[in-house]
Short mmCIF file of C-alpha atoms in Angstrom, two decimals:
data_model
loop_
_atom_site.label_atom_id
_atom_site.label_comp_id
_atom_site.label_asym_id
_atom_site.label_seq_id
_atom_site.Cartn_x
_atom_site.Cartn_y
_atom_site.Cartn_z
CA MET A 1 -12.13 -6.24 -11.09
CA ILE A 2 -11.92 -6.55 -7.31
CA GLN A 3 -13.12 -10.15 -7.46
CA GLN A 4 -10.46 -10.86 -10.08
CA ALA A 5 -7.80 -9.52 -7.71
CA ALA A 6 -9.03 -11.86 -5.01
CA GLN A 7 -8.73 -14.77 -7.41
CA ARG A 8 -5.22 -13.71 -8.50
CA ALA A 9 -3.94 -13.31 -4.95
CA GLN A 10 -1.20 -15.84 -4.45
CA PRO A 11 -1.21 -18.22 -1.49
CA LEU A 12 1.11 -17.21 1.30
CA ASP A 13 4.53 -18.78 1.20
CA GLU A 14 6.24 -20.44 4.16
CA PHE A 15 7.65 -17.30 5.77
CA SER A 16 4.46 -15.28 5.59
CA ARG A 17 2.35 -17.62 7.71
CA LEU A 18 1.65 -16.53 11.25
CA THR A 19 4.54 -17.87 13.34
CA PRO A 20 6.26 -16.82 16.58
CA GLN A 21 9.18 -15.51 14.47
CA CYS A 22 6.97 -13.34 12.26
CA PRO A 23 3.58 -12.58 13.81
CA ARG A 24 3.11 -9.11 12.34
CA HIS A 25 1.21 -8.90 9.07
CA ILE A 26 0.20 -5.76 7.19
CA VAL A 27 -1.18 -4.80 3.81
CA ALA A 28 0.59 -2.11 1.79
CA VAL A 29 -1.31 -0.55 -1.11
CA ILE A 30 0.22 1.65 -3.80
CA LEU A 31 -2.69 3.79 -4.96
CA MET A 32 -2.32 5.17 -8.48
CA TRP A 33 -4.12 7.83 -10.50
CA ARG A 34 -3.25 8.52 -14.17
CA GLY A 35 0.19 6.91 -13.86
CA ARG A 36 0.99 8.83 -10.68
CA ILE A 37 1.73 7.23 -7.35
CA GLY A 38 -0.15 8.37 -4.26
CA LEU A 39 2.18 9.34 -1.43
CA PHE A 40 0.60 9.89 1.97
CA LYS A 41 2.25 11.90 4.74
CA ARG A 42 1.65 10.22 8.08
CA SER A 43 0.15 12.49 10.72
CA GLY A 44 1.46 13.12 14.21
CA SER A 45 -1.48 11.10 15.57
CA VAL A 46 -0.10 7.74 14.40
CA GLN A 47 2.19 5.57 16.50
CA HIS A 48 4.63 4.69 13.72
CA ASP A 49 6.42 6.80 11.14
CA ALA A 50 4.73 10.14 11.88
CA GLY A 51 5.72 12.79 9.35
CA LEU A 52 6.99 10.28 6.78
CA TRP A 53 5.67 9.74 3.25
CA HIS A 54 4.29 6.26 2.70
CA CYS A 55 1.64 4.24 0.88
CA ILE A 56 -1.66 3.07 2.35
CA THR A 57 -1.05 0.47 5.04
CA GLY A 58 -2.93 -1.42 7.72
CA PHE A 59 -2.64 -4.31 10.09
CA LEU A 60 -3.93 -7.69 8.99
CA ASP A 61 -5.52 -9.94 11.59
CA ALA A 62 -4.65 -13.63 11.49
CA ASP A 63 -8.12 -14.56 10.21
CA SER A 64 -8.45 -11.70 7.68
CA ASP A 65 -8.21 -11.87 3.91
CA PRO A 66 -5.44 -9.56 2.57
CA VAL A 67 -7.55 -8.43 -0.43
CA ARG A 68 -10.50 -7.46 1.75
CA GLN A 69 -8.17 -5.71 4.20
CA ALA A 70 -6.53 -3.74 1.37
CA ILE A 71 -9.96 -2.54 0.20
CA GLN A 72 -10.88 -1.67 3.79
CA GLU A 73 -7.66 0.33 4.31
CA ILE A 74 -8.20 2.27 1.08
CA TRP A 75 -11.70 3.16 2.28
CA GLU A 76 -10.61 4.09 5.80
CA GLU A 77 -7.66 6.23 4.75
CA THR A 78 -9.07 7.94 1.61
CA LEU A 79 -12.85 7.37 1.62
CA LEU A 80 -12.55 5.73 -1.81
CA PRO A 81 -15.20 3.02 -2.04
CA ALA A 82 -14.40 -0.24 -3.83
CA ARG A 83 -16.47 0.89 -6.83
CA ALA A 84 -14.01 3.81 -7.32
CA LEU A 85 -11.17 1.36 -7.93
CA GLU A 86 -10.53 0.52 -11.57
CA HIS A 87 -8.52 -2.47 -10.51
CA LEU A 88 -6.74 -3.98 -7.53
CA THR A 89 -3.82 -6.33 -8.11
CA ALA A 90 -2.09 -8.41 -5.47
CA GLY A 91 1.69 -8.25 -5.58
CA PRO A 92 4.33 -10.35 -3.86
CA THR A 93 4.27 -10.97 -0.13
CA LEU A 94 7.40 -9.56 1.49
CA ARG A 95 9.20 -10.22 4.74
CA LEU A 96 10.79 -6.99 5.89
CA ALA A 97 12.95 -6.21 8.88
CA ASP A 98 11.59 -3.86 11.51
CA PRO A 99 13.61 -0.61 11.23
CA ARG A 100 13.51 -0.38 15.03
CA GLY A 101 15.01 -3.86 15.48
CA GLY A 102 11.78 -5.64 16.45
CA GLN A 103 10.30 -8.75 14.88
CA ASP A 104 10.06 -8.92 11.10
CA TRP A 105 6.92 -7.83 9.28
CA THR A 106 5.04 -9.76 6.61
CA VAL A 107 3.83 -7.27 4.01
CA HIS A 108 1.08 -8.18 1.53
CA THR A 109 1.55 -5.75 -1.38
CA PHE A 110 -1.11 -4.39 -3.73
CA VAL A 111 -1.55 -1.88 -6.53
CA ALA A 112 -4.91 -0.11 -6.82
CA CYS A 113 -5.82 2.32 -9.58
CA THR A 114 -8.51 4.95 -9.40
CA SER A 115 -9.87 7.62 -11.71
CA GLN A 116 -10.73 9.79 -8.73
CA ARG A 117 -8.11 12.50 -8.11
CA ARG A 118 -9.52 14.06 -4.95
CA LEU A 119 -9.30 12.08 -1.74
CA THR A 120 -10.61 12.66 1.76
CA LEU A 121 -7.96 11.70 4.31
CA ASN A 122 -8.64 10.34 7.76
CA TRP A 123 -6.62 11.12 10.89
CA GLU A 124 -3.73 8.86 9.83
CA HIS A 125 -2.48 11.30 7.17
CA GLU A 126 -2.03 15.04 7.01
CA ALA A 127 -1.36 15.32 3.27
CA TYR A 128 -1.17 13.38 0.03
CA ARG A 129 0.44 13.97 -3.36
CA TRP A 130 0.09 12.31 -6.76
CA VAL A 131 3.70 11.89 -7.86
CA ARG A 132 5.16 10.88 -11.19
CA PRO A 133 7.39 7.83 -10.63
CA TRP A 134 10.59 9.58 -11.70
CA LYS A 135 9.96 12.35 -9.13
CA LEU A 136 9.70 10.03 -6.10
CA SER A 137 13.28 10.76 -5.07
CA GLN A 138 12.35 14.42 -4.53
CA PHE A 139 10.24 13.46 -1.51
CA ASP A 140 12.55 13.47 1.48
CA GLY A 141 11.34 11.65 4.55
CA GLN A 142 9.96 8.50 2.96
CA ASP A 143 9.16 5.48 5.08
CA ALA A 144 11.96 2.91 5.04
CA TRP A 145 9.72 0.29 3.40
CA LEU A 146 8.24 2.39 0.63
CA SER A 147 11.00 1.55 -1.85
CA ASP A 148 10.66 -2.18 -1.03
CA VAL A 149 6.92 -2.08 -1.70
CA LEU A 150 7.42 -0.14 -4.94
CA GLN A 151 10.04 -2.64 -6.13
CA ALA A 152 7.72 -5.53 -5.28
CA ILE A 153 4.82 -4.20 -7.32
CA ASN A 154 7.17 -3.29 -10.16
CA SER A 155 7.68 -7.03 -10.66
CA LEU A 156 3.99 -7.61 -11.46
CA PRO A 157 3.31 -9.11 -14.90
CA SER A 158 1.10 -6.23 -16.07
CA GLY A 159 3.19 -4.08 -18.40
CA GLU A 160 0.92 -1.10 -17.75
CA THR A 161 1.49 -1.24 -13.99
CA ARG A 162 5.21 -1.92 -14.43
CA ASP A 163 5.64 1.08 -16.74
CA GLN A 164 3.76 3.34 -14.36
CA VAL A 165 5.86 2.46 -11.33
CA ALA A 166 9.31 1.96 -12.90
#
């Protein structure tokens, strides 16, 4: 399944290449379990968005593959190995404004599904919750980009994924 995701990953479009106008690339992974979305509360130890609910994210180096980086971030932040992922699907690449007014970010979106409910968090998060999609609005203090990432993966062709996130 993971190899299939790598093959399905779309080539980067013109705005998502590394340029002086947009040098910051990240991966953003929506982790799902039984139709529920994993929300992760950022710890006070992180530089950005401490205390906010978000998905799994990580910086992408210029020479890194987004699929491999997504798998690495899942492992680092939850201790889920690649074999615990039922599938990983690449979504659209987004260009999002920096909420603090800095340079734009290029966000490589992914959906990953697991059958493993219990996670082990690293220092980046202090809590996680498996949330039914229609209850997302009950979580105050969401990262500004979370809704953009959720909308992006909602456009994926898989009806199963679309129904789970809608």
